Coordinates of C-alpha atoms in Angstrom, one line a residue:
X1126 CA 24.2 -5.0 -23.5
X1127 CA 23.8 -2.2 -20.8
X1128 CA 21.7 -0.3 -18.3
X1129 CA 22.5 2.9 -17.5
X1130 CA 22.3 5.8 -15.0
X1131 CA 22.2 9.2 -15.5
X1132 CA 24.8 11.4 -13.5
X1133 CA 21.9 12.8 -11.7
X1134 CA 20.1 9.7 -11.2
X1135 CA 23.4 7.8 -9.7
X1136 CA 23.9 11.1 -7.1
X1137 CA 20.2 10.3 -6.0
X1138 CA 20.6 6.6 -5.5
X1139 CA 23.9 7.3 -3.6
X1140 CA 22.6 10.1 -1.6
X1141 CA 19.7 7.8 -0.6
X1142 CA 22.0 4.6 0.2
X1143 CA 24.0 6.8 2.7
X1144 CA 20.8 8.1 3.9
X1145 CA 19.8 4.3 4.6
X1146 CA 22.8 3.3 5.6
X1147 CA 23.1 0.6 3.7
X1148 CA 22.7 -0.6 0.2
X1149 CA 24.8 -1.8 -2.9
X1150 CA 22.9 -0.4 -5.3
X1151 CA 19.5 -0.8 -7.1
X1152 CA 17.4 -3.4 -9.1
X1153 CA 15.6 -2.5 -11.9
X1154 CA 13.4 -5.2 -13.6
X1155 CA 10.3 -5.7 -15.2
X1156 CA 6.5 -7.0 -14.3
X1157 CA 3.8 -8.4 -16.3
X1158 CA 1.3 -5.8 -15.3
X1159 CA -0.9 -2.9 -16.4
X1160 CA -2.8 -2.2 -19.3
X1161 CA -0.1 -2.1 -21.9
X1162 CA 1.8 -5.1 -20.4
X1163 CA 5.2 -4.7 -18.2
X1164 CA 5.8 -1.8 -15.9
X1165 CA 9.2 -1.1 -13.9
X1166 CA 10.1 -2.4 -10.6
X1167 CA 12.8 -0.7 -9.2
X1168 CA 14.3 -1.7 -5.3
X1169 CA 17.2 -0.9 -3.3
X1170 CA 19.9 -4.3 -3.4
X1171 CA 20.8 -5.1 0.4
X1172 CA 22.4 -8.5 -1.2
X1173 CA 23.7 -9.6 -4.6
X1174 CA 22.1 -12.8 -5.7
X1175 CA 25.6 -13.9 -7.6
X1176 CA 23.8 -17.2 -9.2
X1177 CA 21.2 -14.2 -10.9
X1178 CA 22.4 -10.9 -11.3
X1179 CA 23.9 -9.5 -13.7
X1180 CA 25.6 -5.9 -12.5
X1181 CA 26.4 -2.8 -14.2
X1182 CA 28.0 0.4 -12.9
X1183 CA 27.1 4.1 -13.6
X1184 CA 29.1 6.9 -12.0
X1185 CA 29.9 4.5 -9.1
X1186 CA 26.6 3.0 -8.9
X1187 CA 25.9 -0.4 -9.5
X1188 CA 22.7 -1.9 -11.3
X1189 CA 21.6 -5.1 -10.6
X1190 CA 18.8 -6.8 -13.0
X1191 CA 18.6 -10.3 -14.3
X1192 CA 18.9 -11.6 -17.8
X1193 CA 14.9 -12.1 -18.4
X1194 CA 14.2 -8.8 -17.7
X1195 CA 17.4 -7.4 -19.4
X1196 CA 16.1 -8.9 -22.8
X1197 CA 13.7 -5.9 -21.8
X1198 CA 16.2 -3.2 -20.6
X1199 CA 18.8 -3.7 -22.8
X1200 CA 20.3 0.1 -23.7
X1201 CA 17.8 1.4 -21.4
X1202 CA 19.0 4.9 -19.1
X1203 CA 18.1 5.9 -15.9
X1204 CA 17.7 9.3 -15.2
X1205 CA 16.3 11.7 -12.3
X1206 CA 14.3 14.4 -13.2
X1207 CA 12.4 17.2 -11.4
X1208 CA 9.4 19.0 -13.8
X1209 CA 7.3 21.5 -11.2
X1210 CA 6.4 20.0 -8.1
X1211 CA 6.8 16.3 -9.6
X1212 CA 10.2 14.8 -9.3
X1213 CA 11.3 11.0 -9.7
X1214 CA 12.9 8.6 -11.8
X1215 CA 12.7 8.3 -15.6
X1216 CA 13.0 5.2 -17.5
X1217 CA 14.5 6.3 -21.4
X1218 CA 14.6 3.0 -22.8
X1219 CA 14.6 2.1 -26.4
X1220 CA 12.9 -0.8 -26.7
X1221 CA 9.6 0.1 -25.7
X1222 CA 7.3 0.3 -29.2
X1223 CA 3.9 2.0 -27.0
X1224 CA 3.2 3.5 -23.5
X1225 CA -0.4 3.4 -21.7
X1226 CA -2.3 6.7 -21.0
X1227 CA -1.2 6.7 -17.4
X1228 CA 2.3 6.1 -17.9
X1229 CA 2.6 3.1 -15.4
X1230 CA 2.9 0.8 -18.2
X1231 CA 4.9 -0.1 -21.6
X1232 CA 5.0 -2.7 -24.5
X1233 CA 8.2 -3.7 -25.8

């Protein structure tokens, strides 16, 4: 069981904890939301929650998610793209079976 980040998705997060100052690493987890069912959440972790987490590390970044929403995750890879003007993060995980139209949302 594993998340992932790509090379150029762990030199983002790490350019933007410096930037902040702070920061052990990020949280990626799922919501019930949207119209296909569970979207990302992604945050910045200020502080481990050690009863919780469960932490992985990617080209010296660490991962933080928790095991409900790893049963969701599991194998999934982070990466950092830029495509024209658009740039941001991009989720390549495995499990998800059907994305919506918009792309804000997934079914596993």
């Amino acid at each position: 069981m594993a998340i992932t980040l790509s090379e150029r998705a762990a030199q983002h997060v790490s350019a933007f904890l410096a930037k902040r100052g702070k920061g052990l690493g990020v949280r990626l987890g799922v919501k019930t939301t949207g119209c296909s069912g569970m979207a990302y959440k992604l945050e910045f972790v200020d502080v481990a929650n050690d009863d919780e987490d469960i932490v992985f590390e990617s080209h010296g970044v660490k991962v933080f998610t928790d095991a409900k929403s790893l049963a969701y995750l599991d194998g999934t890879e982070l990466d950092y793209t830029k495509e024209g003007l658009n740039e941001g993060f991009k989720f390549n995980n495995p499990n998800v079976k059907n994305e919506c139209g918009c792309g804000e949302s997934f079914q596993v």
